[in-house]
Amino acid sequence: MGSSSNGIQPAAISSGDGAAPAVDKDVDFANYFCTYAFLYHQKDMLTDRVRMDSYYNAVFQNKHHFAGKAVLDVGTGSGILAIWSAQAGARKVYAVEATKMADHARELVRANNLEGVVEVIEASIEDVNLPEKVDVIISEWMGYFLLRESMFDSVICARDRWLKPNGVMYPSHARMWVAPIRSGVGDQKKIDYDGAVDDWHHFVNDTKTHYGVDMSVLTKPYLEEQKKYYLQTSLWSNLHPNQVIGQPAIIKEIDCLTSTVNDIRNVRGSVSSLITAEIARLCGFGGWFDVHFKGRDDNPVKQEVELTTAPSEEFGTHWGQQVFLLHPPKRVAKGDDIRIKFDMIRSKQNHRLLEVEFDCEIRHSSGDPNPSFRKKFFIE
Ligand code: SAH
């Protein structure tokens, strides 16, 4: 998955007691699920070769996990993973999908002569009742920078309710990465922001002159809004590998078999990255993820498969990378050490969106003073 066209509106209503916000299901459906009901969006995912090949190989190179087994596909969408599971020999596949896409999935299953094996159920996984526990849970739940959309919560819920004690998760592991990058986009964003500021001041003057109303009291909130939009919101990007100017660092590792919602609600950690480019401008950070299909220690895969969304010339994905830009960029050189304290939380207004803070120090290998900076970003 991975979708930018949803979730901008608040989807959660605060419980008001400082605890995790209670999710309003209708609002969540309107904002989040609606895009998945469109075939064009499912097609976006179905044409992502890196994504498709990884899941395809994971299933068909590890048929022993599927043959004769009960499988649960969490968020089946078009039904593709359920269909592959059945083709790999599953005895029964429960394919659960919250949106009307379930109708298309059912049709696809029938057209591929698998209706005896795959049962499509239109429901939220949280509400579903299955007649048995399953041997395998397969799901493609990853959003931008892994955790945007917070769908892994639903997979955890499914796992805790429906996976047999010796069951296997597909994928089994996930990791989040950050790396220092160079990019020209930050300069352009700053120019766009400055343009928006100028434009506002002209607007305030004109409105006073022509219409006799002083709008200047709105200057502060308007500029805050524009600043958030231009300078503090992370960007989708397909970075070229040579834009990565330092060693990528892992900021989170998730074992899909054991992780809890509490483990992923707040992602924080300290990492360090050595600059590898000769002389560069540190323009910001790139963030991406990978997932692995390893099975479990006592029931491993025969063939391990990796799905990575790292910067790549040839193998881009629809997830791309999230880019967090600094204004202005910082001067760095080979051997400098970037110390990063990373803190990511869910947005209070919408539990499917994220807020990230980078608290950094540049340790110059030259012995120059070590500048530090802190910046907050919104992943929307
Ligand atoms: N498995 C498909 C679709 C992945 S997109 C594929 O790999 O191509 C994720 C899908 O999960 C979407 O169709 C979305 O509507 C569905 N989904 C997300 N949360 C869900 C939940 N809690 N219950 C049921 N379906 C869910």
Coordinates of C-alpha atoms and ligand atoms in Angstrom, one line a residue:
M1 CA 0.0 0.0 0.0
G2 CA 1.2 3.5 0.4
S3 CA -1.1 6.3 -0.6
S4 CA -0.8 10.1 -0.5
S5 CA -4.3 11.0 -1.5
N6 CA -5.9 10.2 1.8
G7 CA -5.7 10.9 5.4
I8 CA -5.2 14.6 5.3
Q9 CA -8.4 15.3 7.2
P10 CA -8.5 14.5 10.9
A11 CA -9.5 10.9 11.4
A12 CA -9.4 10.6 15.1
I13 CA -11.3 12.2 17.9
S14 CA -9.3 12.7 21.0
S15 CA -10.5 10.9 24.0
G16 CA -9.5 14.0 26.0
D17 CA -7.7 12.2 28.7
G18 CA -4.2 12.2 27.2
A19 CA -4.5 8.5 26.3
A20 CA -4.4 7.1 22.8
P21 CA -7.1 8.8 20.8
A22 CA -10.3 6.9 20.1
V23 CA -10.8 6.4 16.4
D24 CA -14.1 7.5 14.9
K25 CA -14.7 4.6 12.4
D26 CA -16.9 6.6 10.0
V27 CA -14.4 9.4 9.7
D28 CA -11.6 6.9 9.3
F29 CA -13.5 5.2 6.5
A30 CA -14.2 8.5 4.7
N31 CA -10.6 9.6 4.9
Y32 CA -8.5 6.5 4.8
F33 CA -10.3 3.5 3.3
C34 CA -12.0 5.4 0.5
T35 CA -9.0 5.4 -1.8
Y36 CA -8.6 1.7 -1.6
A37 CA -12.1 1.1 -3.0
F38 CA -10.8 2.4 -6.4
L39 CA -9.2 0.0 -8.9
Y40 CA -6.8 2.7 -10.1
H41 CA -5.2 2.7 -6.7
Q42 CA -5.0 -1.1 -6.4
K43 CA -3.5 -1.0 -9.9
D44 CA -0.7 1.4 -8.6
M45 CA 0.3 -1.3 -6.2
L46 CA -0.2 -4.2 -8.7
T47 CA 2.2 -2.5 -11.1
D48 CA 5.0 -2.0 -8.5
R49 CA 7.4 -4.7 -9.7
V50 CA 9.6 -4.6 -6.7
R51 CA 6.6 -5.1 -4.4
M52 CA 5.0 -7.7 -6.6
D53 CA 8.1 -9.8 -7.3
S54 CA 9.0 -9.8 -3.6
Y55 CA 5.6 -11.1 -2.4
Y56 CA 5.4 -13.5 -5.4
N57 CA 8.9 -15.0 -4.7
A58 CA 8.2 -15.1 -1.0
V59 CA 5.1 -17.2 -1.6
F60 CA 6.2 -19.4 -4.4
Q61 CA 9.7 -20.1 -3.2
N62 CA 8.3 -21.2 0.2
K63 CA 5.3 -23.3 -0.8
H64 CA 5.9 -25.5 2.2
H65 CA 4.4 -22.8 4.4
F66 CA 1.3 -22.7 2.3
A67 CA 0.6 -26.2 1.0
G68 CA -2.4 -27.7 2.8
K69 CA -2.5 -24.7 5.3
A70 CA -5.1 -22.1 6.4
V71 CA -4.0 -18.6 5.4
L72 CA -5.4 -15.1 6.4
D73 CA -4.8 -12.2 4.0
V74 CA -5.2 -9.0 6.0
G75 CA -6.5 -6.3 3.7
T76 CA -6.8 -8.4 0.5
G77 CA -7.5 -5.4 -1.8
S78 CA -7.8 -6.9 -5.3
G79 CA -7.2 -10.3 -3.8
I80 CA -3.8 -10.9 -5.3
L81 CA -2.0 -12.2 -2.2
A82 CA -4.9 -14.5 -1.4
I83 CA -4.9 -15.9 -4.9
W84 CA -1.2 -16.6 -4.8
S85 CA -1.5 -18.3 -1.5
A86 CA -4.2 -20.5 -3.0
Q87 CA -2.1 -21.2 -6.1
A88 CA 0.8 -22.2 -3.8
G89 CA -1.5 -24.9 -2.4
A90 CA -3.3 -23.4 0.6
R91 CA -6.3 -25.5 1.8
K92 CA -8.2 -22.4 2.7
V93 CA -7.6 -18.6 2.4
Y94 CA -9.6 -16.0 4.3
A95 CA -9.3 -12.8 2.4
V96 CA -10.5 -9.9 4.5
E97 CA -11.0 -6.4 3.0
A98 CA -12.7 -3.5 4.6
T99 CA -13.8 -1.7 1.4
K100 CA -16.1 -2.5 -1.5
M101 CA -12.9 -3.7 -3.3
A102 CA -14.0 -7.0 -1.8
D103 CA -16.5 -7.4 -4.6
H104 CA -13.8 -7.1 -7.2
A105 CA -11.6 -9.5 -5.3
R106 CA -14.5 -12.1 -5.2
E107 CA -14.9 -11.7 -8.9
L108 CA -11.2 -12.2 -9.5
V109 CA -11.1 -15.3 -7.3
R110 CA -14.0 -16.8 -9.2
A111 CA -12.5 -15.9 -12.6
N112 CA -9.3 -17.7 -11.6
N113 CA -11.3 -20.8 -10.4
L114 CA -10.3 -20.5 -6.8
E115 CA -13.6 -19.9 -5.1
G116 CA -13.4 -23.3 -3.5
V117 CA -10.3 -22.1 -1.6
V118 CA -10.4 -18.4 -1.2
E119 CA -13.2 -16.9 0.8
V120 CA -13.5 -13.1 0.5
I121 CA -15.0 -11.4 3.5
E122 CA -15.9 -7.7 3.4
A123 CA -15.2 -6.5 6.9
S124 CA -12.7 -4.7 9.0
I125 CA -10.2 -7.3 10.3
E126 CA -10.9 -6.0 13.8
D127 CA -14.6 -7.2 13.5
V128 CA -14.2 -10.5 11.7
N129 CA -15.0 -13.9 13.1
L130 CA -13.2 -16.8 11.5
P131 CA -14.2 -20.5 12.0
E132 CA -10.5 -21.5 12.7
K133 CA -7.1 -20.2 13.6
V134 CA -4.6 -19.9 10.7
D135 CA -1.1 -21.1 9.9
V136 CA 0.0 -18.1 8.0
I137 CA -0.9 -14.4 8.0
I138 CA 0.0 -12.6 4.8
S139 CA -0.5 -8.8 4.5
E140 CA 0.9 -5.8 2.6
W141 CA 0.4 -3.2 5.3
M142 CA 3.4 -0.9 4.7
G143 CA 2.8 2.8 4.3
Y144 CA 5.2 5.6 3.5
F145 CA 8.2 5.4 5.7
L146 CA 6.7 2.0 6.9
L147 CA 4.4 3.2 9.5
R148 CA 2.3 5.9 7.9
E149 CA -1.3 4.7 7.7
S150 CA -0.8 2.7 10.9
M151 CA -2.2 -0.4 9.2
F152 CA 0.2 -2.7 11.1
D153 CA -2.1 -2.2 14.1
S154 CA -4.7 -4.2 12.3
V155 CA -2.2 -6.9 11.4
I156 CA -1.2 -7.1 15.1
C157 CA -4.9 -7.4 16.0
A158 CA -5.3 -10.2 13.4
R159 CA -2.2 -12.0 14.6
D160 CA -3.2 -11.9 18.3
R161 CA -6.6 -13.3 17.5
W162 CA -6.2 -15.6 14.6
L163 CA -2.6 -16.9 14.2
K164 CA -1.9 -20.4 15.6
P165 CA 0.8 -20.4 18.3
N166 CA 3.3 -21.8 15.7
G167 CA 2.0 -19.7 12.8
V168 CA 4.1 -17.7 10.4
M169 CA 4.0 -14.0 9.4
Y170 CA 4.5 -12.8 5.8
P171 CA 6.5 -10.6 6.0
S172 CA 8.2 -11.6 9.2
H173 CA 10.4 -8.5 9.9
A174 CA 10.6 -4.8 9.0
R175 CA 13.2 -2.1 9.4
M176 CA 13.2 1.7 9.1
W177 CA 16.3 3.5 7.8
V178 CA 17.5 7.1 7.7
A179 CA 20.4 8.6 5.8
P180 CA 21.9 12.1 5.2
I181 CA 21.2 13.3 1.7
R182 CA 21.8 16.1 -0.7
S183 CA 19.0 17.6 -2.8
G184 CA 18.2 20.7 -4.7
V185 CA 14.5 20.6 -3.8
G186 CA 15.0 22.3 -0.4
D187 CA 16.3 25.5 -2.1
Q188 CA 13.3 25.5 -4.3
K189 CA 10.9 25.0 -1.4
K190 CA 12.5 28.0 0.4
I191 CA 12.0 30.1 -2.7
D192 CA 8.4 29.0 -2.9
Y193 CA 7.9 29.8 0.8
D194 CA 9.4 33.3 0.4
G195 CA 7.2 33.9 -2.6
A196 CA 4.1 32.9 -0.6
V197 CA 5.2 35.3 2.2
D198 CA 5.6 38.2 -0.3
D199 CA 2.3 37.4 -1.9
W200 CA 0.5 37.5 1.5
H201 CA 1.9 41.0 2.3
H202 CA 0.7 42.3 -1.1
F203 CA -2.6 40.7 -0.4
V204 CA -2.9 42.4 3.0
N205 CA -2.0 45.8 1.5
D206 CA -4.4 45.5 -1.5
T207 CA -7.3 44.4 0.7
K208 CA -6.8 47.4 3.0
T209 CA -6.5 49.8 0.1
H210 CA -9.4 48.5 -2.0
Y211 CA -11.8 47.0 0.5
G212 CA -11.0 48.8 3.7
V213 CA -10.4 45.8 5.9
D214 CA -7.1 45.2 7.7
M215 CA -6.2 41.5 7.4
S216 CA -2.8 41.7 9.1
V217 CA -4.1 40.0 12.2
L218 CA -4.2 36.8 10.1
T219 CA -0.5 37.2 9.0
K220 CA 0.9 35.0 11.8
P221 CA -1.4 32.0 11.3
Y222 CA -1.2 32.2 7.5
L223 CA 2.6 32.2 7.6
E224 CA 2.6 29.3 10.0
E225 CA 0.3 27.4 7.7
Q226 CA 2.5 28.1 4.7
K227 CA 5.7 27.3 6.7
K228 CA 4.3 23.9 7.6
Y229 CA 3.3 23.2 4.0
Y230 CA 6.5 24.3 2.3
L231 CA 9.2 23.7 4.9
Q232 CA 8.0 21.2 7.5
T233 CA 6.2 18.6 5.6
S234 CA 8.2 15.6 4.3
L235 CA 8.2 15.0 0.6
W236 CA 7.8 11.9 -1.5
S237 CA 10.9 11.3 -3.6
N238 CA 12.7 8.7 -5.6
L239 CA 16.2 9.5 -4.6
H240 CA 19.2 8.6 -6.7
P241 CA 21.6 6.6 -4.7
N242 CA 24.3 9.2 -5.2
Q243 CA 22.1 11.7 -3.3
V244 CA 22.8 9.6 -0.2
I245 CA 25.9 11.3 1.3
G246 CA 26.4 9.2 4.5
Q247 CA 26.0 5.8 5.9
P248 CA 22.3 4.8 6.2
A249 CA 21.3 3.9 9.8
I250 CA 18.6 1.6 11.1
I251 CA 16.3 3.4 13.5
K252 CA 13.7 0.7 14.1
E253 CA 13.5 -3.1 13.8
I254 CA 10.2 -4.8 14.0
D255 CA 9.6 -8.5 14.6
C256 CA 6.2 -9.0 13.1
L257 CA 5.5 -12.0 15.2
T258 CA 6.0 -10.3 18.6
S259 CA 5.7 -6.5 18.1
T260 CA 2.9 -4.7 19.9
V261 CA 1.2 -1.5 19.1
N262 CA 3.0 0.1 22.0
D263 CA 6.3 -0.9 20.4
I264 CA 5.5 1.1 17.2
R265 CA 3.4 4.0 18.5
N266 CA 6.5 6.0 19.3
V267 CA 9.7 5.3 17.4
R268 CA 12.7 6.8 19.0
G269 CA 16.4 6.2 19.0
S270 CA 19.9 7.6 18.6
V271 CA 22.0 6.7 15.5
S272 CA 25.1 8.0 14.0
S273 CA 26.0 8.3 10.3
L274 CA 29.5 9.0 8.9
I275 CA 29.5 11.2 5.8
T276 CA 31.0 9.3 2.9
A277 CA 30.8 12.0 0.2
E278 CA 34.0 14.1 -0.2
I279 CA 32.5 17.6 0.3
A280 CA 28.8 18.0 0.4
R281 CA 25.8 20.0 1.6
L282 CA 23.7 18.2 4.1
C283 CA 20.3 19.1 2.7
G284 CA 18.3 16.8 4.9
F285 CA 17.5 13.2 5.5
G286 CA 16.0 10.4 3.5
G287 CA 13.8 7.8 5.2
W288 CA 12.8 4.4 3.9
F289 CA 12.1 0.9 5.0
D290 CA 12.6 -2.8 4.1
V291 CA 10.7 -5.9 5.0
H292 CA 11.9 -9.5 5.1
F293 CA 10.3 -12.8 4.6
K294 CA 12.2 -15.2 6.9
G295 CA 9.5 -17.3 8.5
R296 CA 10.1 -18.1 12.2
D297 CA 13.1 -19.6 14.0
D298 CA 11.4 -22.9 14.4
N299 CA 9.8 -22.9 11.0
P300 CA 12.0 -20.9 8.6
V301 CA 11.5 -20.1 5.0
K302 CA 13.5 -22.2 2.4
Q303 CA 14.3 -19.0 0.5
E304 CA 14.6 -15.7 2.3
V305 CA 13.2 -12.7 0.4
E306 CA 13.8 -9.0 0.9
L307 CA 11.6 -6.1 -0.2
T308 CA 13.5 -2.8 0.0
T309 CA 12.5 0.7 -0.8
A310 CA 16.0 2.1 -0.5
P311 CA 17.1 4.6 -3.1
S312 CA 17.8 2.7 -6.3
E313 CA 18.5 3.7 -9.9
E314 CA 16.7 0.7 -11.3
F315 CA 14.3 -0.6 -8.7
G316 CA 12.2 2.3 -7.5
T317 CA 8.9 1.6 -5.7
H318 CA 5.6 3.5 -5.4
W319 CA 6.7 4.1 -1.7
G320 CA 9.8 6.0 -2.8
Q321 CA 11.5 7.6 0.1
Q322 CA 10.3 10.3 2.5
V323 CA 12.6 13.3 2.4
F324 CA 13.1 15.7 5.4
L325 CA 14.7 19.0 4.2
L326 CA 16.8 21.4 6.2
H327 CA 16.8 25.2 5.6
P328 CA 19.5 26.2 5.0
P329 CA 21.6 23.1 4.3
K330 CA 24.8 22.5 6.4
R331 CA 28.3 22.1 5.2
V332 CA 29.8 18.7 5.8
A333 CA 32.8 16.7 4.6
K334 CA 33.9 13.1 4.4
G335 CA 34.4 11.6 7.9
D336 CA 32.1 14.0 9.7
D337 CA 29.8 12.2 12.1
I338 CA 26.1 13.1 12.1
R339 CA 24.6 12.2 15.5
I340 CA 20.8 11.9 15.1
K341 CA 18.3 11.6 17.9
F342 CA 15.1 10.5 16.2
D343 CA 11.6 10.7 17.7
M344 CA 8.5 9.8 15.7
I345 CA 4.9 10.0 17.1
R346 CA 1.5 9.7 15.6
S347 CA -0.3 12.9 14.8
K348 CA -2.9 13.8 17.5
Q349 CA -5.4 14.8 14.9
N350 CA -5.1 11.7 12.8
H351 CA -3.6 8.5 14.1
R352 CA -2.6 7.4 10.6
L353 CA -0.3 10.4 10.1
L354 CA 3.1 11.0 11.7
E355 CA 5.3 13.7 13.2
V356 CA 9.0 13.3 13.3
E357 CA 11.7 15.3 15.2
F358 CA 15.4 15.2 14.2
D359 CA 17.7 16.4 17.0
C360 CA 21.2 16.5 15.4
E361 CA 24.8 17.3 16.0
I362 CA 27.5 17.5 13.3
R363 CA 30.8 16.3 14.7
H364 CA 33.3 17.7 12.2
S365 CA 36.4 15.5 11.7
S366 CA 38.4 18.7 11.0
G367 CA 38.0 19.8 14.6
D368 CA 35.7 22.7 13.6
P369 CA 33.0 23.6 16.2
N370 CA 30.2 21.0 16.2
P371 CA 26.9 22.7 15.2
S372 CA 23.6 21.2 16.4
F373 CA 20.1 21.7 15.3
R374 CA 16.6 20.4 15.9
K375 CA 13.8 20.2 13.4
K376 CA 10.2 18.8 13.4
F377 CA 8.5 17.4 10.3
F378 CA 5.0 16.3 9.4
I379 CA 4.5 13.1 7.3
E380 CA 1.1 13.7 5.7
Ligands
SAH1 N1 -3.2 -7.0 -0.3 C1 -3.4 -6.1 -1.5 C2 -3.8 -4.8 -1.0 C3 -2.8 -4.0 -0.1 S1 -3.4 -2.4 0.3 C4 -2.2 -6.1 -2.3 O1 -1.1 -6.5 -1.8 O2 -2.2 -5.7 -3.5 C5 -4.1 -2.6 1.9 C6 -5.5 -3.0 1.8 O3 -5.9 -3.3 3.2 C7 -6.5 -1.9 1.3 O4 -7.3 -2.5 0.3 C8 -7.3 -1.5 2.5 O5 -8.6 -1.2 2.3 C9 -7.2 -2.8 3.4 N2 -7.3 -2.6 4.8 C10 -6.6 -1.7 5.6 N3 -6.9 -1.8 6.9 C11 -7.9 -2.8 7.0 C12 -8.6 -3.4 8.0 N4 -8.4 -3.0 9.3 N5 -9.4 -4.4 7.8 C13 -9.6 -4.8 6.5 N6 -9.0 -4.3 5.4 C14 -8.1 -3.3 5.7

